[in-house]
Coordinates of C-alpha atoms and ligand atoms in Angstrom, one line a residue:
Chain A
M29 CA 7.6 121.7 97.5
L30 CA 5.1 124.1 98.9
E31 CA 3.5 123.9 102.4
V32 CA 0.9 126.5 103.4
R33 CA -0.4 126.5 107.0
G34 CA -3.2 128.7 108.4
L35 CA -2.9 131.4 105.8
T36 CA -5.1 134.4 106.6
K37 CA -5.6 137.7 104.9
R38 CA -7.9 140.5 106.1
F39 CA -8.8 143.7 104.3
G40 CA -10.0 146.0 107.1
G41 CA -12.7 144.0 108.9
F42 CA -13.3 141.7 106.0
T43 CA -11.5 138.3 106.0
A44 CA -10.7 137.4 102.4
V45 CA -8.7 134.3 103.2
N46 CA -9.3 132.4 106.4
N47 CA -7.0 129.9 107.9
V48 CA -6.2 128.0 104.6
S49 CA -3.7 125.1 104.7
F50 CA -2.5 122.9 101.8
K51 CA 0.5 121.3 100.2
V52 CA 1.8 121.0 96.7
D53 CA 4.1 118.2 95.7
E54 CA 6.9 118.5 93.2
G55 CA 5.7 118.0 89.6
E56 CA 2.0 118.3 90.4
I57 CA -0.7 120.5 88.9
L58 CA -3.0 121.6 91.6
G59 CA -6.3 123.3 90.6
L60 CA -7.6 126.0 92.8
I61 CA -11.2 126.8 92.2
G62 CA -14.0 128.7 93.8
P63 CA -16.6 131.3 92.9
N64 CA -15.6 134.9 92.1
G65 CA -14.4 136.6 95.3
S66 CA -13.7 133.4 97.1
G67 CA -10.0 134.5 97.7
K68 CA -8.1 132.7 95.0
S69 CA -6.2 135.7 93.7
T70 CA -5.6 136.8 97.3
I71 CA -3.9 133.5 98.0
F72 CA -1.7 134.0 94.9
N73 CA -0.9 137.5 96.0
M74 CA 0.4 136.2 99.3
L75 CA 2.3 133.3 97.8
S76 CA 4.1 135.7 95.4
G77 CA 4.7 138.5 98.0
T78 CA 2.4 141.1 96.4
L79 CA 0.4 141.1 99.6
A80 CA 1.7 140.3 103.1
P81 CA -0.4 137.7 105.0
N82 CA -2.0 138.6 108.3
G83 CA -1.3 135.1 109.6
G84 CA 0.0 131.7 108.8
S85 CA 3.1 130.4 107.2
I86 CA 4.3 129.7 103.6
L87 CA 7.2 127.2 103.3
F88 CA 8.6 127.0 99.8
Q89 CA 11.3 124.4 99.3
G90 CA 11.7 124.3 103.1
R91 CA 12.1 128.1 103.5
E92 CA 9.6 130.5 105.0
I93 CA 8.7 133.1 102.3
G94 CA 5.5 134.5 103.9
G95 CA 5.8 138.3 104.0
S96 CA 9.0 138.4 102.0
A97 CA 9.5 141.0 99.2
P98 CA 7.9 140.0 95.9
H99 CA 11.2 140.3 93.9
A100 CA 12.9 138.0 96.5
I101 CA 10.2 135.4 96.2
I102 CA 10.2 135.5 92.4
N103 CA 14.0 135.1 92.5
S104 CA 13.7 132.1 94.9
G105 CA 11.9 130.2 92.2
V106 CA 8.2 131.2 92.2
G107 CA 6.6 132.6 89.0
R108 CA 3.2 134.2 88.7
T109 CA 0.7 135.6 86.2
F110 CA -1.9 138.1 87.0
Q111 CA -5.6 137.3 86.4
I112 CA -6.0 140.6 84.5
P113 CA -2.9 140.8 82.3
R114 CA -0.5 143.5 83.3
P115 CA 1.9 144.0 80.4
F116 CA 4.4 146.8 80.2
R117 CA 3.0 148.7 77.2
R118 CA 6.0 151.0 76.8
L119 CA 8.2 148.0 76.1
S120 CA 8.0 145.6 73.1
I121 CA 6.7 142.0 73.7
L122 CA 10.3 140.7 73.6
E123 CA 11.5 143.4 76.0
N124 CA 8.7 142.5 78.5
V125 CA 10.0 139.0 78.6
V126 CA 13.7 139.9 78.6
L127 CA 13.0 142.1 81.6
A128 CA 11.6 139.1 83.5
G129 CA 14.5 136.9 82.3
F130 CA 17.1 139.4 83.5
Y131 CA 15.7 140.3 86.9
G132 CA 13.8 137.2 87.8
Q133 CA 16.2 134.3 87.3
G134 CA 17.4 133.9 90.9
G135 CA 20.6 135.8 90.1
G136 CA 19.0 138.9 91.4
Q137 CA 20.6 142.2 90.5
G138 CA 22.8 141.7 87.4
G139 CA 23.4 138.1 88.4
H140 CA 22.4 137.1 85.0
S141 CA 23.8 138.4 81.7
R142 CA 21.6 140.1 79.2
A143 CA 22.5 137.4 76.6
A144 CA 21.2 134.7 79.0
A145 CA 18.0 136.8 79.6
E146 CA 17.4 137.1 75.9
T147 CA 17.8 133.4 75.4
S148 CA 15.3 132.5 78.1
A149 CA 13.0 135.2 76.8
R150 CA 13.0 133.7 73.3
E151 CA 12.5 130.2 74.7
A152 CA 9.6 131.4 76.8
L153 CA 7.9 133.2 73.8
E154 CA 8.3 130.2 71.6
M155 CA 6.8 128.0 74.3
V156 CA 3.6 130.1 74.4
G157 CA 3.6 130.8 70.7
L158 CA 4.2 134.6 70.6
P159 CA 6.5 136.4 68.1
T160 CA 10.1 136.8 69.2
N161 CA 10.6 139.7 66.8
P162 CA 12.3 142.5 68.9
S163 CA 10.0 145.3 67.8
T164 CA 6.5 143.8 68.0
R165 CA 4.4 146.0 70.3
V166 CA 2.1 144.8 73.0
D167 CA -0.8 146.9 71.7
G168 CA -1.5 144.4 68.9
L169 CA -2.3 141.6 71.3
G170 CA -5.8 140.4 72.0
A171 CA -7.1 138.8 75.2
A172 CA -5.6 135.4 74.5
G173 CA -2.3 137.0 73.4
L174 CA -2.0 139.0 76.6
K175 CA -2.6 135.9 78.7
K176 CA 0.2 134.2 76.7
L177 CA 2.5 137.1 77.4
E178 CA 1.7 136.8 81.1
L179 CA 2.8 133.2 81.0
A180 CA 5.9 133.9 79.0
K181 CA 7.0 136.6 81.5
A182 CA 6.5 134.1 84.3
I183 CA 8.3 131.2 82.6
A184 CA 11.3 133.5 81.7
T185 CA 12.1 133.8 85.4
K186 CA 12.8 130.1 85.3
P187 CA 10.4 129.2 88.2
R188 CA 10.2 125.9 90.0
L189 CA 6.6 126.7 91.0
L190 CA 4.2 128.5 88.6
L191 CA 1.2 130.4 90.0
A192 CA -1.2 130.6 87.0
D193 CA -4.1 133.0 87.7
E194 CA -5.7 132.1 84.4
S195 CA -9.4 132.8 84.5
L196 CA -10.2 131.8 81.0
G197 CA -13.5 133.7 81.2
G198 CA -12.7 136.0 78.2
L199 CA -11.7 133.2 75.9
D200 CA -13.6 131.0 73.4
E201 CA -13.7 127.2 73.7
G202 CA -10.7 126.6 71.3
E203 CA -8.6 129.2 73.2
M204 CA -9.5 127.6 76.5
D205 CA -8.3 124.2 75.3
Q206 CA -5.1 125.8 74.0
A207 CA -4.5 127.4 77.3
A208 CA -5.0 124.2 79.2
D209 CA -2.8 122.4 76.8
M210 CA -0.1 125.0 77.3
L211 CA 0.0 124.4 81.1
R212 CA 0.3 120.7 80.5
R213 CA 3.3 121.3 78.2
I214 CA 4.9 123.7 80.6
R215 CA 4.9 121.0 83.2
A216 CA 6.0 118.2 80.9
E217 CA 8.7 120.1 79.0
L218 CA 10.0 122.4 81.7
G219 CA 9.3 120.3 84.8
I220 CA 7.5 123.2 86.5
T221 CA 5.1 122.5 89.3
I222 CA 1.8 124.5 88.8
I223 CA -1.0 125.9 90.8
W224 CA -3.8 126.8 88.4
V225 CA -6.6 129.2 89.5
E226 CA -9.8 129.2 87.6
H227 CA -13.5 129.7 88.4
I228 CA -14.8 127.8 85.4
M229 CA -14.5 124.1 86.3
G230 CA -14.8 122.2 83.0
V231 CA -11.4 122.7 81.3
L232 CA -9.5 122.7 84.5
M233 CA -10.8 119.3 85.7
R234 CA -9.3 117.6 82.6
V235 CA -5.8 118.9 83.4
V236 CA -5.2 119.0 87.1
D237 CA -4.0 116.1 89.4
R238 CA -5.8 117.5 92.4
V239 CA -8.3 120.2 93.2
M240 CA -8.8 122.5 96.1
V241 CA -12.1 124.4 96.4
L242 CA -12.4 127.7 98.2
D243 CA -15.6 129.5 99.2
H244 CA -15.7 132.8 101.1
G245 CA -12.0 132.5 101.9
E246 CA -12.2 129.1 103.4
K247 CA -11.1 125.7 102.0
I248 CA -14.2 123.6 101.6
A249 CA -12.9 120.6 99.7
E250 CA -9.7 119.0 98.4
G251 CA -9.0 115.9 96.4
L252 CA -9.0 114.2 93.0
P253 CA -11.2 116.0 90.5
T254 CA -13.6 113.0 90.3
E255 CA -14.1 113.1 94.1
V256 CA -14.4 116.8 94.4
V257 CA -17.2 117.2 91.9
R258 CA -19.3 114.8 93.9
D259 CA -18.8 116.6 97.1
P260 CA -22.1 117.9 98.3
R261 CA -20.6 121.2 99.6
V262 CA -18.9 121.9 96.3
I263 CA -22.1 121.2 94.4
E264 CA -24.0 123.5 96.7
V265 CA -21.5 126.3 96.3
Y266 CA -21.6 126.1 92.5
L267 CA -25.4 125.6 92.4
G268 CA -25.7 128.7 94.5
T269 CA -23.7 130.8 92.1
D270 CA -24.0 130.2 88.4
A271 CA -25.7 127.9 86.0
D272 CA -22.8 127.4 83.8
A273 CA -20.8 126.0 86.6
V274 CA -23.5 123.5 87.5
H275 CA -23.5 122.3 83.9
A276 CA -19.7 122.0 84.1
V277 CA -19.9 120.0 87.3
A278 CA -22.4 117.6 85.9
E279 CA -20.4 117.2 82.7
A280 CA -17.2 116.6 84.6
A281 CA -18.9 114.1 86.8
R282 CA -20.1 112.2 83.8
A283 CA -16.7 112.1 82.2
Chain B
M19 CA 23.5 159.3 56.4
N20 CA 25.3 157.2 58.9
R21 CA 24.5 158.1 62.5
S22 CA 28.0 157.8 63.9
L23 CA 29.4 159.9 61.1
L24 CA 26.9 162.6 62.0
W25 CA 28.2 162.5 65.6
V26 CA 31.8 162.8 64.5
I27 CA 31.0 165.8 62.2
A28 CA 29.1 167.4 65.1
G29 CA 32.0 166.7 67.5
V30 CA 34.6 168.2 65.1
L31 CA 32.4 171.3 64.6
L32 CA 31.9 171.8 68.3
V33 CA 35.5 171.4 69.3
G34 CA 36.7 173.6 66.4
M35 CA 34.1 176.3 66.8
P36 CA 36.0 178.6 69.3
F37 CA 39.1 178.6 67.1
V38 CA 37.0 180.0 64.2
Y39 CA 34.7 182.3 66.1
G40 CA 35.4 183.0 69.8
A41 CA 34.0 186.3 70.8
P42 CA 33.6 186.4 74.6
Y43 CA 29.8 187.1 74.8
P44 CA 28.6 184.3 72.5
M45 CA 31.2 182.0 74.1
H46 CA 29.7 182.9 77.5
I47 CA 26.2 182.1 76.3
I48 CA 27.3 178.8 74.8
I49 CA 29.2 177.7 78.0
T50 CA 26.1 178.6 80.0
I51 CA 23.9 176.6 77.7
L52 CA 26.2 173.6 77.9
I53 CA 26.3 173.6 81.7
W54 CA 22.6 173.9 82.0
S55 CA 22.0 171.3 79.2
F56 CA 24.0 168.9 81.4
A57 CA 21.9 169.8 84.4
Y58 CA 18.7 169.3 82.4
T59 CA 19.9 166.0 81.0
S60 CA 20.6 164.8 84.5
W61 CA 17.0 165.7 85.6
S62 CA 15.5 164.1 82.5
M63 CA 17.0 160.7 83.3
M64 CA 14.5 160.5 86.2
G65 CA 11.7 162.6 84.6
R66 CA 11.4 160.4 81.5
V67 CA 10.5 157.4 83.6
G68 CA 7.9 159.2 85.6
L69 CA 10.1 160.2 88.6
V70 CA 9.2 163.9 88.5
S71 CA 11.5 165.6 90.9
L72 CA 11.0 169.2 91.9
G73 CA 14.0 169.0 94.2
H74 CA 16.9 169.0 91.8
G75 CA 17.8 172.6 92.5
G76 CA 18.7 171.2 96.0
F77 CA 21.3 168.8 94.5
M78 CA 22.7 171.6 92.3
G79 CA 23.1 173.7 95.4
V80 CA 24.8 170.9 97.4
G81 CA 27.4 170.4 94.6
A82 CA 28.1 174.1 94.2
Y83 CA 28.2 175.1 97.9
A84 CA 30.1 172.0 99.0
T85 CA 32.9 172.6 96.5
A86 CA 33.2 176.3 97.2
L87 CA 33.0 175.9 101.0
L88 CA 35.7 173.2 101.1
W89 CA 37.9 175.4 99.0
N90 CA 37.5 178.5 101.0
N91 CA 37.6 177.0 104.4
L92 CA 39.9 174.0 104.1
G93 CA 41.8 174.8 101.0
L94 CA 40.6 171.6 99.4
S95 CA 41.0 171.6 95.7
P96 CA 37.8 171.3 93.7
W97 CA 39.3 168.2 92.1
L98 CA 38.6 166.6 95.5
G99 CA 35.8 169.0 96.6
I100 CA 33.6 168.2 93.6
P101 CA 33.7 164.4 94.4
V102 CA 32.9 165.2 98.0
G103 CA 30.0 167.3 96.8
L104 CA 28.7 164.5 94.6
V105 CA 28.9 162.1 97.5
C106 CA 26.9 164.6 99.7
A107 CA 24.3 164.9 96.9
A108 CA 24.1 161.1 96.7
L109 CA 23.6 160.8 100.4
L110 CA 20.9 163.5 100.4
A111 CA 19.2 161.7 97.5
L112 CA 19.2 158.4 99.5
V113 CA 17.8 160.1 102.6
V114 CA 14.9 161.7 100.7
A115 CA 14.2 159.0 98.1
W116 CA 14.6 155.8 100.1
P117 CA 11.6 156.4 102.4
C118 CA 9.6 157.6 99.3
F119 CA 10.3 154.5 97.4
R120 CA 10.1 152.1 100.3
F121 CA 6.6 153.4 101.2
R122 CA 5.5 153.8 97.6
I123 CA 5.2 157.5 97.5
T124 CA 4.8 158.0 93.8
G125 CA 3.5 160.5 91.2
H126 CA 2.3 163.8 92.5
Y127 CA 3.2 162.9 96.1
F128 CA 6.8 162.2 95.2
A129 CA 6.9 165.5 93.4
L130 CA 5.6 167.3 96.5
V131 CA 8.2 165.6 98.8
T132 CA 11.0 166.6 96.4
L133 CA 9.6 170.2 96.2
A134 CA 10.0 170.3 100.0
L135 CA 13.6 169.2 99.5
S136 CA 14.5 172.2 97.3
G137 CA 12.9 174.5 99.8
I138 CA 14.8 173.0 102.6
V139 CA 18.2 173.3 100.9
L140 CA 17.4 176.9 100.2
Q141 CA 16.5 177.5 103.8
V142 CA 19.7 175.8 105.1
I143 CA 21.8 178.0 102.9
T144 CA 20.0 181.1 104.0
A145 CA 20.0 180.1 107.7
T146 CA 23.7 179.4 107.9
R147 CA 24.6 182.8 106.4
D148 CA 27.8 183.2 108.6
L149 CA 29.2 180.3 106.6
T150 CA 27.5 180.5 103.2
G151 CA 26.8 184.2 102.9
G152 CA 23.1 183.5 102.9
S153 CA 21.0 185.1 100.2
L154 CA 23.8 187.5 99.3
G155 CA 25.6 184.6 97.7
Y156 CA 29.1 183.1 98.0
T157 CA 32.3 183.6 96.1
P158 CA 35.1 181.0 95.9
N159 CA 38.5 182.6 96.8
R160 CA 40.3 183.6 93.7
V161 CA 43.9 182.4 93.2
P162 CA 46.5 185.1 92.4
G163 CA 46.6 185.5 88.6
G164 CA 43.1 184.2 88.2
S165 CA 43.9 180.8 86.6
S166 CA 45.0 177.6 88.3
F167 CA 44.4 174.0 87.3
W168 CA 44.6 172.9 91.0
A169 CA 42.0 175.5 92.0
F170 CA 39.8 174.7 89.0
Q171 CA 39.8 178.4 88.2
F172 CA 40.3 179.5 84.6
T173 CA 40.1 183.0 83.1
E174 CA 40.2 181.8 79.5
K175 CA 36.7 181.3 78.0
H176 CA 38.2 178.7 75.6
T177 CA 39.2 176.5 78.5
W178 CA 35.8 176.7 80.0
Y179 CA 34.2 176.0 76.7
M180 CA 36.2 172.7 76.4
I181 CA 35.4 171.7 80.0
A182 CA 31.7 172.4 79.5
L183 CA 31.7 170.6 76.2
I184 CA 33.3 167.5 77.7
V185 CA 30.9 167.3 80.6
W186 CA 27.9 167.9 78.4
A187 CA 29.1 165.1 76.0
A188 CA 29.6 162.8 79.0
G189 CA 26.1 163.6 80.1
L190 CA 24.8 162.5 76.7
A191 CA 27.0 159.4 76.8
I192 CA 25.4 158.5 80.2
W193 CA 22.0 159.2 78.8
Y194 CA 22.6 156.7 76.0
A195 CA 24.2 154.1 78.3
V196 CA 21.1 154.2 80.5
E197 CA 18.8 154.2 77.4
R198 CA 20.3 150.9 76.3
S199 CA 20.6 149.3 79.8
M200 CA 18.3 146.8 81.5
L201 CA 17.9 149.5 84.2
R202 CA 15.8 151.5 81.7
Y203 CA 13.6 148.5 80.9
A204 CA 13.0 148.1 84.6
L205 CA 12.3 151.8 85.2
E206 CA 9.8 151.9 82.3
A207 CA 8.1 148.8 83.7
I208 CA 8.1 150.4 87.2
S209 CA 6.6 153.6 85.9
E210 CA 3.7 151.7 84.5
D211 CA 3.0 149.1 87.2
E212 CA 5.2 148.6 90.3
D213 CA 3.5 145.3 91.3
A214 CA 3.9 143.8 87.9
A215 CA 7.5 144.9 87.8
A216 CA 8.2 143.2 91.2
A217 CA 6.4 140.1 89.9
A218 CA 9.0 140.0 87.1
G219 CA 11.7 139.9 89.8
V220 CA 12.6 143.6 89.8
N221 CA 13.7 145.1 93.1
V222 CA 11.6 148.2 92.6
T223 CA 13.1 150.3 95.4
L224 CA 16.7 149.5 94.5
E225 CA 16.3 150.2 90.8
K226 CA 14.6 153.6 91.5
L227 CA 17.3 154.5 93.9
K228 CA 20.0 153.7 91.3
I229 CA 18.7 156.2 88.8
T230 CA 17.9 158.8 91.5
V231 CA 21.4 158.7 92.9
L232 CA 22.9 158.9 89.5
S233 CA 20.7 161.8 88.5
A234 CA 21.4 163.6 91.8
M235 CA 25.2 163.3 91.5
M236 CA 25.1 164.5 87.9
T237 CA 23.0 167.5 88.9
A238 CA 25.5 168.3 91.8
M239 CA 28.2 168.2 89.2
A240 CA 26.4 170.8 87.1
G241 CA 26.1 173.0 90.3
A242 CA 29.8 172.7 91.0
L243 CA 30.7 173.5 87.5
Y244 CA 28.4 176.5 87.3
C245 CA 29.9 177.9 90.6
Q246 CA 33.4 177.4 89.4
Y247 CA 32.6 179.1 86.1
Q248 CA 30.7 182.0 87.5
M249 CA 32.9 182.3 90.5
F250 CA 29.8 183.2 92.4
V251 CA 26.7 181.3 93.5
S252 CA 23.6 182.5 95.3
P253 CA 20.8 180.3 96.6
D254 CA 18.5 181.7 93.9
T255 CA 20.7 180.7 91.0
V256 CA 21.6 177.2 92.0
S257 CA 19.0 176.0 94.5
G258 CA 15.5 176.5 95.5
I259 CA 12.2 176.0 93.8
S260 CA 12.5 178.3 90.8
V261 CA 15.6 176.5 89.6
S262 CA 13.9 173.2 90.1
L263 CA 10.9 174.3 88.1
Q264 CA 13.1 175.7 85.4
M265 CA 14.6 172.2 84.9
V266 CA 11.1 170.7 84.4
F267 CA 10.2 173.5 82.0
A268 CA 13.3 173.2 79.9
V269 CA 13.1 169.4 79.6
V270 CA 9.4 169.4 78.8
V271 CA 9.8 172.1 76.1
G272 CA 12.9 170.5 74.6
G273 CA 11.7 166.9 74.7
L274 CA 11.7 164.4 77.5
Y275 CA 12.3 161.3 75.6
V276 CA 15.1 162.2 73.2
A277 CA 18.8 162.6 74.2
L278 CA 19.1 166.2 72.9
G279 CA 15.7 167.3 74.2
P280 CA 17.2 168.8 77.4
T281 CA 19.9 170.6 75.3
V282 CA 17.2 172.2 73.1
G283 CA 15.4 173.2 76.2
A284 CA 18.5 174.9 77.6
V285 CA 19.0 176.8 74.3
I286 CA 15.4 178.1 74.5
T287 CA 15.4 179.0 78.2
I288 CA 18.8 180.7 78.2
L289 CA 18.1 182.6 75.0
L290 CA 14.8 183.6 76.4
G291 CA 16.3 184.8 79.7
E292 CA 19.1 186.7 77.9
G293 CA 16.6 188.2 75.4
L294 CA 14.4 189.5 78.2
R295 CA 17.4 190.9 80.1
I296 CA 18.8 192.7 77.0
G297 CA 15.4 193.9 75.7
F298 CA 13.8 195.0 78.9
G299 CA 16.6 195.2 81.5
T300 CA 15.8 195.0 85.1
S301 CA 12.1 195.7 84.6
A302 CA 11.8 192.2 83.2
V303 CA 13.2 190.4 86.3
G304 CA 10.9 187.5 87.1
W305 CA 9.2 187.6 83.7
D306 CA 11.1 184.6 82.5
N307 CA 9.6 182.5 85.3
L308 CA 6.1 183.8 84.4
I309 CA 6.7 182.9 80.7
Y310 CA 8.1 179.5 81.7
G311 CA 5.0 178.7 83.7
L312 CA 2.7 179.7 80.8
L313 CA 4.7 177.9 78.2
L314 CA 4.9 174.8 80.4
V315 CA 1.1 174.5 80.5
V316 CA 0.8 175.1 76.8
F317 CA 3.5 172.4 76.0
I318 CA 2.1 169.8 78.3
I319 CA -1.3 170.2 76.6
F320 CA -0.3 170.7 73.0
L321 CA 3.2 169.3 72.5
P322 CA 3.9 166.7 75.3
K323 CA 6.9 165.2 73.4
G324 CA 8.6 168.6 73.4
I325 CA 9.9 170.5 70.4
L326 CA 12.7 168.2 69.5
G327 CA 10.7 165.1 70.3
S328 CA 7.9 166.2 68.0
I329 CA 10.2 167.1 65.1
M330 CA 12.0 163.8 65.4
G331 CA 8.7 162.0 65.6
A332 CA 7.5 163.7 62.4
F333 CA 10.7 162.8 60.6
R334 CA 10.5 159.2 61.7
R335 CA 6.9 158.8 60.5
A336 CA 7.4 160.5 57.2
P337 CA 9.8 158.0 55.6
A338 CA 7.7 155.1 56.9
K339 CA 4.7 156.6 55.1
A340 CA 6.7 157.1 51.9
A341 CA 7.8 153.5 52.0
A342 CA 4.3 152.1 52.5
Ligands
ADP23 N1 -6.6 144.8 97.8 C1 -7.9 144.5 98.3 N2 -8.5 145.3 99.1 C2 -9.7 145.0 99.6 N3 -10.4 143.9 99.3 C3 -9.9 143.1 98.4 C4 -8.6 143.3 97.9 N4 -8.2 142.3 97.1 C5 -9.3 141.4 97.1 N5 -10.3 141.9 97.9 C6 -11.5 141.2 98.3 O1 -11.2 139.9 98.7 C7 -12.1 139.0 98.2 C8 -11.4 137.9 97.5 O2 -10.9 138.4 96.3 P1 -10.1 137.6 95.3 O3 -9.0 136.9 96.0 O4 -9.7 138.5 94.1 O5 -11.1 136.5 94.7 P2 -11.1 135.5 93.5 O6 -9.7 135.6 92.9 O7 -11.3 134.2 94.2 O8 -12.1 135.9 92.6 C9 -13.1 139.8 97.4 O9 -14.3 140.0 98.1 C10 -12.4 141.0 97.0 O10 -13.3 142.1 96.9
MG24 MG1 -9.2 136.2 91.0

């Protein structure tokens, strides 16, 4: 479904993503992990058109989308969330999602009726467990709620591939499990293929089919979760960064 | 009370007013207020979603001069000349706005680019004085007898009042249509975060162009109407920077986020201008601009929702409190 070859992004003289290649199969959940600043969000920004790559190709369902405009990529069947939620605070929760349902469903400009957009918005909100009441404001949402809204906006565009830049850092354990469960349900019930970005390994490892590990913009490992946690390079990267991660790796290896 | 009933009553009162009381001077003031209200409403459709244009005087000038020039030189009726003027304004809007939106010139930088636009239109009118009369102004050729439907020239104030009333009401109708449309959702989203709007599937450049072209065409319409009514235009009255700033002032004072805000702004600016003119005569020329500038600063700081917006906000809050 997605085939990325030699993807590269430079910011000035600094190479944030260096010659990264990978594939995602239909129906899969691919985990994308790596320490902070390793280039995960930058890869997502290129896949969704928010940033133009400096090199490489992105084939989505057989079509090159690298460097295309973000609205065109979204309308071709890619959905994304932002790591730091970016809600539209001047709109209500429902209006946020209706907007995505109207403009993001492949029909492009006016290709979809408002009624259809409202239906998909309500479905998306129910899926993530947010109120579908037309007047509920964004301002009442906490960290977990804002992440749910990000997901609802992405789902309302009816994507085939979802790029979930989750980073569950701000959530407690229960909320993390809930978020992981939600991604599982999105795949099972909506048949959406998912790439899930996260820098905390524990929860992610229980959900994904395969993992890819980034460090300093380069791919250092790829495979089944049980293989990847035993990879000496992965252990070294996580040992070198934070203690929680080491703990998570150890735990995941035991499981 | 029912909202639509309120509108019907207001409509009947407005349409019936000149039959009850139709003295020429108050009629003139009201017609002027209606035309400028329409111009301000046109500006506010962009301003309310963060597209602050300081170039709308340019669009007014294009509408006014295109219509008058086509009439005087080619004998083209304003019924055709006005649409041509609107198309010219739309093209000008595209030429200026497309590069801005494409290359993400937003906020203050967008305001600066559009400021240049109003300056340029003024310069073009002054520079082509053989054709346009330059800074001395321009007068559409009068038809014998003074009134002609085909020439869009009317001597009766009542006729002008009805025309201005219809156009003003149409402006409000367009404002409401946009308010309820998905375009407005998209523009609100864009004004907050362009990347996030694009990630929701919005073609940011296209949606901004839509509202810009609509707003420019309406503003050109206001310019054409003003010219036909006054039977005289000069670069100072319908184009250039002071007119553009006056639009910003009027809308901010009246209320940027409510339909009738620009109308309230027009009532205030025009009564202020007339009051100064009558009270102080020619010695007060230019005072209105000074007062506008000062009030603009005061309003932005103390009453950002404008007069009408603040009053309506207070009314909306009061019953909610009473119910709680
Ligand atoms: N727009 C940008 N301009 C300059 N540098 C950036 C930009 N976006 C990301 N970077 C840098 O690229 C590197 C990778 O960032 P990012 O992809 O956000 O990492 P991750 O999501 O893996 O934490 C970081 O060093 C970051 O500072
Ligand atoms: Mg990131």
